[in-house]
XYZ file of C-alpha atoms in Angstrom:
664
model
C 15.662 2.960 -16.565
C 17.202 4.623 -19.610
C 18.766 7.976 -18.966
C 16.089 10.633 -18.749
C 16.080 13.600 -21.113
C 14.699 15.400 -18.064
C 17.720 15.891 -15.717
C 15.520 16.475 -12.667
C 13.775 13.140 -13.197
C 17.181 11.495 -13.645
C 18.361 12.964 -10.331
C 15.249 11.599 -8.600
C 15.828 8.167 -10.130
C 19.501 8.174 -9.068
C 18.503 9.002 -5.506
C 16.013 6.145 -5.453
C 18.393 3.573 -6.927
C 21.607 4.403 -5.082
C 20.612 5.853 -1.669
C 18.008 5.280 1.014
C 17.352 8.999 1.545
C 13.673 9.951 1.812
C 12.621 11.695 -1.428
C 9.705 14.128 -1.683
C 8.938 14.297 -5.415
C 6.723 17.266 -6.151
C 5.880 19.550 -9.037
C 3.087 21.432 -10.695
C 0.149 19.549 -12.183
C 1.084 17.889 -15.466
C 4.830 17.601 -14.830
C 4.970 13.800 -15.084
C 4.784 12.621 -11.454
C 2.429 9.736 -12.293
C 4.525 8.712 -15.307
C 7.639 8.687 -13.120
C 5.889 6.419 -10.595
C 4.799 3.918 -13.247
C 8.280 3.812 -14.819
C 9.928 3.328 -11.423
C 7.642 0.400 -10.583
C 8.759 -1.346 -13.759
C 12.493 -0.710 -13.416
C 13.454 -0.445 -9.741
C 15.694 -3.192 -8.383
C 14.461 -2.590 -4.828
C 11.751 -4.573 -3.046
C 8.951 -2.035 -3.083
C 5.312 -1.437 -2.237
C 2.991 1.345 -3.442
C 0.364 2.846 -1.134
C -1.966 5.856 -1.233
C -4.334 7.567 1.235
C -7.628 6.752 -0.541
C -9.058 3.747 -2.328
C -9.362 5.499 -5.698
C -5.811 6.883 -5.458
C -4.506 3.416 -4.534
C -6.212 1.734 -7.493
C -4.950 4.469 -9.855
C -1.404 4.041 -8.516
C -1.626 0.256 -8.704
C -1.179 -0.274 -4.959
C -2.977 -0.574 -1.641
C -4.380 2.008 0.724
C -2.026 2.997 3.529
C -4.500 1.861 6.177
C -4.998 -1.552 4.589
C -1.295 -2.225 4.010
C -0.291 -1.287 7.566
C -3.595 -2.369 9.196
C -4.123 1.074 10.726
C -7.205 2.583 12.316
C -8.595 5.783 10.782
C -8.660 7.383 14.234
C -6.008 10.006 15.057
C -2.991 8.646 16.949
C -0.947 10.908 19.197
C 2.794 10.241 19.298
C 3.487 8.207 22.442
C 7.264 8.044 22.449
C 7.134 4.234 22.582
C 10.084 2.511 20.962
C 7.957 -0.305 19.563
C 4.751 -0.362 17.554
C 1.628 -1.803 19.174
C 0.246 -3.053 15.840
C 0.413 -6.855 15.692
C 1.022 -8.668 12.422
C 1.009 -12.234 11.182
C 4.364 -13.932 10.643
C 3.940 -13.491 6.872
C 3.274 -9.746 7.191
C 6.238 -9.340 9.545
C 8.503 -11.005 6.982
C 7.153 -8.765 4.219
C 7.730 -5.563 6.219
C 11.177 -6.756 7.273
C 12.097 -7.253 3.586
C 10.761 -3.904 2.350
C 13.372 -1.563 0.841
C 11.291 1.151 -0.846
C 7.852 2.433 0.172
C 6.122 4.703 -2.355
C 3.311 6.906 -1.017
C 1.308 8.596 -3.781
C -0.869 11.690 -3.188
C 1.194 12.483 -0.088
C -0.465 15.910 0.205
C -3.537 14.123 1.609
C -1.657 12.166 4.324
C -1.874 13.314 7.968
C 1.351 13.666 10.001
C 0.334 11.099 12.629
C -0.061 8.472 9.870
C 3.540 9.017 8.750
C 4.726 8.750 12.368
C 2.854 5.447 12.748
C 4.534 4.121 9.592
C 7.924 5.158 11.009
C 7.304 3.344 14.298
C 6.004 0.196 12.586
C 8.960 -0.063 10.207
C 11.517 0.594 12.951
C 9.881 -2.169 15.013
C 9.707 -4.737 12.216
C 13.175 -3.908 10.860
C 14.760 -3.923 14.327
C 16.472 -0.651 13.433
C 16.659 2.766 15.087
C 16.955 4.526 11.697
C 13.950 6.597 10.545
C 11.483 4.221 8.910
C 13.817 1.386 9.918
C 16.128 2.282 7.025
C 13.363 1.808 4.434
C 13.538 4.480 1.753
C 10.356 6.486 1.208
C 9.315 8.121 -2.049
C 6.626 10.689 -1.258
C 4.826 11.859 -4.416
C 2.435 14.776 -4.533
C 1.788 18.482 -4.865
C 0.992 20.382 -1.677
C -0.808 23.009 -3.754
C -3.433 20.423 -4.586
C -5.865 18.660 -2.244
C -5.021 18.643 1.460
C -5.673 16.046 4.198
C -9.319 15.484 5.028
C -9.373 15.903 8.791
C -12.369 16.581 11.012
C -12.174 19.381 13.531
C -12.568 17.032 16.518
C -9.686 14.869 15.180
C -7.506 17.931 14.643
C -8.228 19.122 18.184
C -6.606 15.865 19.391
C -3.565 16.216 17.127
C -3.035 19.992 17.279
C -0.907 19.942 20.491
C 1.596 17.614 18.764
C 1.709 18.879 15.175
C 2.188 22.371 13.752
C 0.056 21.611 10.661
C -2.132 18.737 9.419
C 0.333 18.010 6.578
C 2.796 15.130 6.356
C 5.828 17.432 6.605
C 4.870 18.265 10.205
C 5.320 14.638 11.272
C 7.837 14.134 14.034
C 9.871 11.698 11.939
C 10.448 14.289 9.206
C 11.626 16.826 11.769
C 14.551 14.430 12.407
C 15.036 12.437 9.210
C 17.093 13.939 6.392
C 15.121 14.139 3.165
C 15.396 15.828 -0.204
C 12.719 17.755 -2.049
C 12.941 17.301 -5.817
C 10.608 19.457 -7.893
C 9.674 18.571 -11.459
C 9.285 21.783 -13.428
C 8.708 20.920 -17.092
C 4.951 20.957 -17.776
C 3.849 18.283 -20.239
C 0.077 18.793 -19.958
C -0.268 22.454 -21.033
C 1.526 23.906 -24.072
C 0.253 27.522 -23.901
C 2.811 29.551 -21.936
C 0.210 32.164 -20.946
C -1.959 29.449 -19.385
C 1.057 27.871 -17.656
C 1.894 31.270 -16.146
C -1.665 31.754 -14.885
C -1.663 28.310 -13.276
C 1.636 29.112 -11.531
C 0.105 32.262 -10.083
C -2.983 30.363 -8.901
C -0.728 27.700 -7.376
C 1.127 30.332 -5.349
C -1.975 32.467 -4.595
C -0.494 35.528 -6.339
C -2.986 35.903 -9.201
C -2.357 39.302 -10.830
C -5.102 41.558 -12.151
C -4.008 40.949 -15.760
C -3.990 37.158 -15.295
C -7.400 37.299 -13.620
C -8.707 39.242 -16.603
C -7.341 36.666 -19.067
C -8.808 33.830 -16.984
C -12.235 35.475 -16.794
C -12.260 35.930 -20.552
C -13.255 32.257 -20.518
C -16.491 33.089 -18.636
C -19.323 32.489 -21.103
C -22.740 33.250 -19.523
C -25.386 30.517 -19.932
C -22.991 28.322 -21.905
C -24.672 25.106 -23.062
C -22.500 22.698 -25.023
C -24.091 20.819 -27.870
C -24.936 17.187 -27.194
C -22.079 16.064 -29.437
C -19.584 18.505 -27.866
C -17.581 16.591 -25.210
C -17.322 19.126 -22.365
C -17.157 17.856 -18.773
C -18.208 19.995 -15.804
C -15.872 20.060 -12.801
C -17.732 21.030 -9.650
C -17.058 21.208 -5.932
C -19.833 18.943 -4.613
C -20.728 15.338 -5.466
C -24.478 16.044 -5.330
C -24.123 18.684 -8.063
C -22.156 16.299 -10.306
C -24.718 13.517 -9.842
C -27.601 15.884 -10.607
C -25.997 17.122 -13.835
C -25.274 13.564 -15.042
C -28.799 12.342 -14.255
C -30.471 15.323 -15.931
C -28.449 14.901 -19.125
C -29.076 11.146 -19.268
C -32.832 11.698 -18.849
C -32.923 14.061 -21.830
C -31.771 11.303 -24.161
C -34.384 9.264 -25.998
C -33.989 5.553 -26.464
C -33.725 2.678 -24.074
C -31.480 2.610 -21.053
C -29.158 -0.361 -20.645
C -27.627 -1.361 -17.316
C -24.182 -2.978 -17.123
C -23.500 -4.750 -13.824
C -19.985 -5.129 -12.467
C -18.563 -8.482 -11.395
C -16.760 -8.258 -8.063
C -14.581 -11.120 -6.840
C -12.695 -11.487 -3.587
C -11.801 -8.370 -1.603
C -12.420 -5.025 -3.302
C -13.321 -2.072 -1.041
C -16.360 -0.006 -2.039
C -14.519 3.290 -1.727
C -12.142 2.092 -4.455
C -14.793 1.219 -7.085
C -13.546 3.009 -10.238
C -17.047 3.352 -11.659
C -20.645 2.411 -10.832
C -21.500 -1.200 -10.043
C -24.705 -0.687 -12.079
C -23.647 1.550 -14.953
C -26.650 3.078 -16.766
C -25.981 4.042 -20.388
C -27.924 5.185 -23.428
C -26.891 5.854 -27.006
C -25.756 9.467 -27.051
C -24.496 9.442 -23.426
C -21.303 11.356 -22.752
C -18.820 9.081 -21.035
C -15.269 9.203 -19.739
C -12.776 6.361 -19.819
C -11.567 5.504 -16.317
C -8.667 3.273 -17.312
C -5.743 3.416 -19.724
C -5.770 1.155 -22.781
C -3.105 -1.473 -22.080
C -3.135 -2.774 -25.663
C -0.534 -1.791 -28.239
C -3.058 0.520 -29.958
C -3.501 2.828 -26.913
C -6.937 3.914 -28.140
C -8.004 5.521 -24.854
C -6.636 6.842 -21.566
C -7.947 7.633 -18.098
C -9.925 10.892 -18.599
C -10.610 10.615 -22.363
C -14.172 11.697 -23.202
C -16.478 10.447 -25.939
C -20.077 9.685 -26.883
C -21.790 6.279 -26.829
C -22.569 5.660 -30.516
C -24.101 2.180 -30.290
C -24.502 -0.792 -27.968
C -24.287 -4.405 -29.104
C -24.761 -6.927 -26.305
C -22.049 -6.306 -23.704
C -19.958 -4.180 -26.093
C -20.338 -0.402 -26.021
C -19.013 1.652 -28.936
C -17.658 5.106 -28.131
C -16.947 7.879 -30.636
C -14.234 10.314 -29.557
C -14.199 13.303 -31.892
C -15.191 13.717 -35.516
C -13.427 11.499 -37.970
C -12.009 9.181 -35.335
C -12.924 5.537 -35.491
C -15.306 4.069 -32.958
C -13.716 2.409 -29.969
C -15.242 -0.954 -29.056
C -15.319 -1.030 -25.266
C -15.649 -4.278 -23.334
C -15.385 -4.975 -19.588
C -11.914 -4.685 -18.087
C -10.532 -5.766 -14.742
C -9.136 -3.705 -11.872
C -7.098 -5.550 -9.276
C -7.032 -4.936 -5.548
C -3.325 -5.391 -4.988
C -1.846 -6.924 -1.877
C 1.815 -7.606 -1.234
C 3.330 -10.935 -0.298
C 6.868 -12.088 0.415
C 7.880 -14.884 -1.961
C 11.354 -16.108 -1.066
C 13.588 -13.046 -1.402
C 11.140 -10.993 -3.510
C 8.086 -8.914 -2.649
C 5.378 -9.876 -5.133
C 2.040 -8.283 -5.855
C -0.929 -10.581 -5.386
C -4.500 -10.069 -6.461
C -6.773 -10.038 -3.388
C -9.843 -9.250 -5.441
C -11.054 -7.785 -8.704
C -13.662 -5.405 -10.117
C -14.758 -6.120 -13.688
C -16.801 -3.490 -15.490
C -16.841 -1.328 -18.589
C -14.058 1.250 -18.096
C -16.578 4.083 -18.467
C -18.604 6.465 -16.356
C -21.093 9.201 -17.195
C -19.072 12.331 -17.826
C -21.190 15.391 -18.162
C -19.884 16.238 -14.671
C -17.341 15.077 -12.064
C -16.196 16.413 -8.700
C -12.905 18.283 -8.536
C -11.751 15.796 -5.891
C -12.218 12.833 -8.238
C -10.646 14.683 -11.153
C -7.212 14.818 -9.506
C -4.711 13.142 -11.813
C -6.937 13.427 -14.923
C -6.525 15.580 -18.052
C -9.347 17.072 -20.165
C -9.373 18.731 -23.580
C -12.632 20.573 -22.865
C -14.047 21.362 -19.442
C -16.584 23.624 -17.767
C -15.147 24.801 -14.450
C -17.411 25.671 -11.533
C -15.326 26.924 -8.598
C -17.664 29.622 -7.294
C -18.285 27.467 -4.212
C -14.676 26.453 -3.553
C -14.308 25.653 0.125
C -10.873 24.048 0.486
C -7.204 24.663 -0.144
C -6.135 23.672 -3.642
C -9.587 23.084 -5.162
C -9.384 25.934 -7.687
C -5.865 24.971 -8.747
C -6.746 21.292 -9.221
C -9.814 22.177 -11.317
C -8.070 24.717 -13.574
C -4.966 22.563 -14.055
C -6.984 19.598 -15.362
C -7.388 21.466 -18.680
C -4.868 21.152 -21.489
C -5.506 24.679 -22.748
C -7.163 27.950 -21.879
C -9.278 27.783 -25.037
C -10.624 24.370 -24.047
C -11.950 25.745 -20.738
C -15.226 27.522 -20.001
C -15.987 29.144 -16.626
C -19.487 28.636 -15.238
C -19.051 31.763 -13.122
C -16.345 34.439 -13.077
C -13.361 33.666 -10.863
C -12.861 36.018 -7.916
C -9.753 36.365 -5.773
C -11.515 34.721 -2.810
C -12.049 31.540 -4.889
C -8.271 30.950 -4.878
C -7.888 29.382 -1.457
C -4.395 28.606 -0.242
C -2.821 27.522 3.015
C -0.092 29.781 4.442
C 1.526 26.719 6.060
C 2.102 25.197 2.607
C 3.501 28.468 1.261
C 5.954 28.680 4.190
C 7.073 25.075 3.739
C 7.648 25.491 -0.006
C 9.606 28.675 0.596
C 11.800 27.077 3.274
C 12.620 23.973 1.224
C 13.018 25.625 -2.183
C 16.570 26.759 -1.443
C 17.850 23.321 -0.439
C 17.798 21.570 -3.800
C 19.836 18.365 -4.070
C 22.595 18.181 -6.650
C 25.373 15.830 -7.771
C 27.448 16.655 -4.688
C 24.629 15.924 -2.235
C 23.867 12.715 -4.162
C 27.439 11.465 -3.634
C 27.236 12.350 0.061
C 23.976 10.435 0.444
C 25.369 7.462 -1.468
C 28.171 7.228 1.104
C 25.620 7.463 3.939
C 23.727 4.608 2.316
C 26.908 2.492 2.175
C 27.469 3.045 5.896
C 23.830 2.219 6.620
C 24.115 -1.090 4.727
C 27.285 -1.864 6.657
C 25.385 -1.449 9.927
C 22.621 -3.671 8.504
C 25.179 -6.421 7.850
C 26.040 -6.414 11.553
C 22.540 -5.643 12.835
C 21.644 -8.635 15.002
C 18.620 -7.008 16.656
C 16.135 -9.257 14.752
C 17.927 -12.245 16.309
C 17.223 -10.924 19.807
C 13.479 -11.681 19.665
C 14.159 -15.184 18.304
C 16.855 -15.788 20.921
C 14.602 -15.406 23.970
C 13.296 -18.988 23.571
C 16.825 -20.435 23.427
C 18.828 -18.408 25.935
C 19.548 -21.495 28.017
C 20.903 -23.317 24.928
C 22.863 -20.338 23.601
C 23.918 -18.370 26.694
C 26.921 -16.726 25.005
C 25.151 -15.177 22.026
C 24.129 -12.003 23.869
C 27.624 -11.138 25.056
C 29.556 -12.560 22.093
C 27.332 -11.165 19.324
C 24.711 -8.604 20.372
C 26.940 -6.461 22.581
C 29.944 -6.610 20.223
C 27.751 -5.807 17.170
C 26.189 -2.819 18.954
C 29.665 -1.348 19.499
C 30.613 -1.821 15.834
C 27.371 -0.199 14.608
C 28.026 2.930 16.656
C 31.199 3.540 14.654
C 30.880 1.572 11.384
C 34.223 1.198 9.611
C 34.317 -0.412 6.140
C 38.051 -1.067 6.582
C 37.329 -3.383 9.536
C 34.367 -5.174 7.940
C 36.292 -8.335 6.856
C 37.750 -8.782 10.335
C 34.330 -8.248 11.939
C 32.639 -10.687 9.541
C 35.216 -13.378 10.338
C 34.625 -12.892 14.078
C 30.821 -13.175 13.814
C 31.064 -16.089 11.364
C 32.850 -18.224 13.970
C 30.315 -17.319 16.682
C 27.292 -18.012 14.457
C 28.647 -21.385 13.291
C 29.143 -22.457 16.901
C 25.570 -21.374 17.760
C 23.962 -23.258 14.890
C 25.874 -26.430 15.743
C 24.454 -26.296 19.271
C 20.920 -25.862 17.931
C 21.292 -28.785 15.517
C 22.442 -31.027 18.381
C 19.319 -30.081 20.353
C 16.826 -30.622 17.506
C 15.667 -34.087 18.678
C 14.964 -32.664 22.144
C 13.122 -29.649 20.707
C 10.984 -31.850 18.456
C 9.994 -33.940 21.449
C 8.986 -30.881 23.497
C 6.429 -29.384 21.071
C 5.799 -28.461 17.457
C 5.686 -24.807 18.452
C 9.143 -24.924 19.984
C 10.467 -26.922 17.038
C 9.034 -24.324 14.645
C 10.755 -21.519 16.553
C 14.028 -23.407 16.379
C 13.449 -23.767 12.641
C 13.034 -19.991 12.255
C 16.130 -19.368 14.347
C 18.198 -21.763 12.206
C 16.928 -20.145 8.989
C 17.948 -16.702 10.207
C 21.365 -17.889 11.380
C 22.058 -19.765 8.131
C 21.213 -16.758 5.968
C 23.393 -14.491 8.111
C 26.261 -17.045 8.050
C 26.240 -16.929 4.243
C 26.654 -13.164 4.330
C 29.482 -13.410 6.858
C 31.227 -16.062 4.742
C 31.281 -13.708 1.768
C 32.321 -10.521 3.593
C 35.019 -12.254 5.605
C 36.758 -12.715 2.229
C 35.685 -9.617 0.263
C 35.705 -5.867 0.810
C 32.382 -4.268 1.733
C 30.746 -2.186 -1.013
C 27.160 -1.165 -1.631
C 26.989 -3.174 -4.853
C 28.490 -6.304 -3.293
C 26.091 -6.226 -0.329
C 22.970 -5.716 -2.472
C 24.085 -8.440 -4.894
C 24.644 -10.914 -2.054
C 21.267 -10.111 -0.495
C 19.446 -10.633 -3.802
C 21.463 -13.441 -5.382
C 22.483 -15.765 -2.562
C 20.282 -18.867 -2.348
C 17.927 -18.450 0.575
C 17.410 -21.087 3.240
C 13.699 -21.802 3.093
C 11.710 -22.727 6.147
C 10.005 -25.663 4.446
C 13.266 -27.597 4.054
C 13.744 -27.510 7.819
C 10.092 -28.299 8.493
C 10.615 -31.506 6.534
C 13.655 -32.322 8.641
C 11.597 -31.695 11.770
C 8.763 -33.827 10.376
C 6.379 -30.933 11.073
C 4.205 -31.567 7.997
C 2.058 -34.702 8.324
C 1.231 -36.673 5.177
C 4.141 -35.112 3.340
C 3.381 -36.820 0.006
C -0.113 -35.271 -0.015
C 1.383 -31.924 0.963
C 3.718 -32.058 -2.051
C 0.812 -33.101 -4.311
C -1.207 -30.115 -3.086
C 1.656 -27.728 -3.835
C 2.096 -29.200 -7.321
C -1.653 -28.826 -7.980
C -1.439 -25.245 -6.666
C 1.316 -24.367 -9.161
C -0.606 -25.792 -12.135
C -3.882 -24.099 -11.111
C -2.174 -20.742 -10.597
C -0.528 -20.990 -14.021
C -3.858 -21.810 -15.672
C -5.625 -18.909 -13.938
C -2.645 -16.542 -14.420
C -2.465 -15.639 -10.742
C 0.101 -16.009 -7.969
C 0.211 -19.528 -6.403
C -0.481 -18.070 -2.940
C -3.768 -16.710 -4.320
C -4.892 -20.312 -4.833
C -3.516 -21.778 -1.593
C -0.896 -20.734 0.931
C 1.707 -23.272 2.066
C 0.310 -23.037 5.596
C -3.207 -23.876 4.345
C -1.840 -26.779 2.274
C -0.119 -28.120 5.405
C -3.407 -27.838 7.356
C -5.279 -29.772 4.642
C -2.587 -32.463 4.626
C -2.858 -32.782 8.404
C -6.671 -32.739 8.769
C -7.621 -34.707 5.603
C -11.112 -33.144 5.247
C -13.584 -35.520 3.616
C -16.393 -33.087 2.694
C -16.757 -29.537 1.386
C -18.120 -28.456 4.768
C -15.058 -29.666 6.689
C -12.760 -28.299 3.961
C -14.342 -24.835 4.148
C -13.741 -24.766 7.922
C -9.946 -24.808 7.399
C -8.350 -21.405 7.797
C -7.471 -20.000 4.391
C -10.217 -21.901 2.528
C -13.711 -20.705 3.475
C -16.934 -21.336 1.515
C -15.795 -19.463 -1.635
C -12.601 -21.450 -2.211
C -14.293 -24.672 -1.120
C -16.871 -24.175 -3.876
C -14.199 -23.187 -6.401
C -11.516 -25.802 -5.707
C -13.205 -28.318 -3.382
C -13.706 -31.111 -5.899
C -10.027 -31.020 -6.906
C -8.739 -30.854 -3.345
C -10.905 -33.649 -1.990
C -10.057 -35.702 -5.078
C -6.355 -35.342 -4.218
C -7.027 -36.351 -0.604
C -8.962 -39.463 -1.650
C -6.311 -40.483 -4.180
C -3.654 -40.148 -1.482
C -5.691 -42.186 1.016
C -6.312 -44.915 -1.538
C -2.624 -44.999 -2.370
C -1.488 -45.420 1.232
C -4.311 -47.854 2.069
C -3.738 -49.846 -1.107
C -7.424 -50.128 -1.898
C -10.032 -48.454 -4.057
C -12.677 -47.391 -1.626
C -16.137 -46.465 -2.852
C -16.599 -42.766 -3.752
C -18.267 -40.922 -0.897
C -20.325 -37.768 -1.243
C -18.499 -34.446 -1.233
C -21.200 -33.115 1.030
């Protein structure tokens, strides 16, 4: 990332690139938190994942929901004190979590403390590390003055004995883990200083009489915008917003046209960015619900306009007098999932939602407006019932003059939470600076040094081979544990040389036993394969650091640049993939298909599924669809190609051209 003109943003970026300290990035509405997130995703060198507490927030952030990514229940979970998580993952998910370096949680103000404690326990388990979050750095983005966690009273009654507040900062992990609070202060959304000052007072629940008077000057009784005047009403309840939109649409003459979304794969209903059946008429007021990714940047999420004409599946929207019409066609939203691909964490598309990036916009709930910006808005906060609602609604507006109040604002409409005020007050004095950054960089170096000699992940793999490798526990695990307690960069070359000799001896013993292991069972051979992979990758690190001094840059470069030992090369040696020629043909077909469809190869077919097809040689679509990882949808989509490859392979090995059989 180029050096920021905003020094606070630059400090946040430096922390995220050169330490593993937990960062809470906060700031008033409109200070660039979302922009910072999007820039970081494009430029960070760390293996990262983005999650958020709700489906809409996750789609807006370009990530997954927390509960989906970590496979969590929505039920409250009391801290048990267990050292290991009881959530069970597939081998692929375990590898992904073990590789994670940076976890970004957007809209952190809405995350309960028990959820953060579950994440801590899961990452410590999968990383095999006692560090908070297993050493994974967390970037927590949000404003505690905005919307708070949605928690039912019966759930809170379960959690109350363990947590002081329902906010993330009361989690047990953050009572122990060092973290920095970085507050963005420059407001980009509002330019009027008087309005910025009023919003600050609302944010801190200290609205003065003079500010209240200025705010209420925007109360216009019985205000009715003209049909061509793009005002949007922000209200507290969904039923009110729906009623306003329906009533306005019904007043328009002309025919109603329905645009139906196309939904493929997995896409949760609570994350739909707009209606699946979008009803529009000429003259309807609409809001864009996606940014224009083209070079022209004609629209953004929250931009309001009027439907001027409809031609087939294209809707034309006029945004302001004199501006050219915007031709709007269906766009795609992706339901992101994360997958480990070699040494990198890649985003994969688990499903998609294709629809016009529009929704009726005479009204919207305050909850759904979070993160949006409006030039003209009618604010209805007379029925505010939750912390932060009034602030979120008022701060959506660019200017005071672009805002109209449906009812006068009273002091009781500004609802705050004393727990948030206390937290902000306590943390405000401990701002990080250049000196604390250097201290945390050194802590990160020592952490990476302990990771180099962290053999805990080997312990679980070792239990199946203790009889073959009886000395590993005493020669490696116990010695490494002593080094980690007092990590010393000056002794790192000597330590690496010691462990290198022990690991080479262990892998030689395993190689000698491979024929025996293959004969025992495929499962045992596969476990030996995993053990060898892990040992080989660790040997390569030890080879380097037995010759070179340990530095943060050297360690990260070796982790990212060294050629990885891939499991498939050993599976070939173990002859664990039947019909290997077909297996290779399937993988080649997978690569070409993925390139043509512009998706990740694993979205077409996983290596495990390809191996299952090669082993079972399904002859019909029905038997193909029964293979795990295929199912009826993929069988219908790719079945003809896959069965064609199987038949070609069978003809090749049989040396004859058998008559074509039915796919069914």
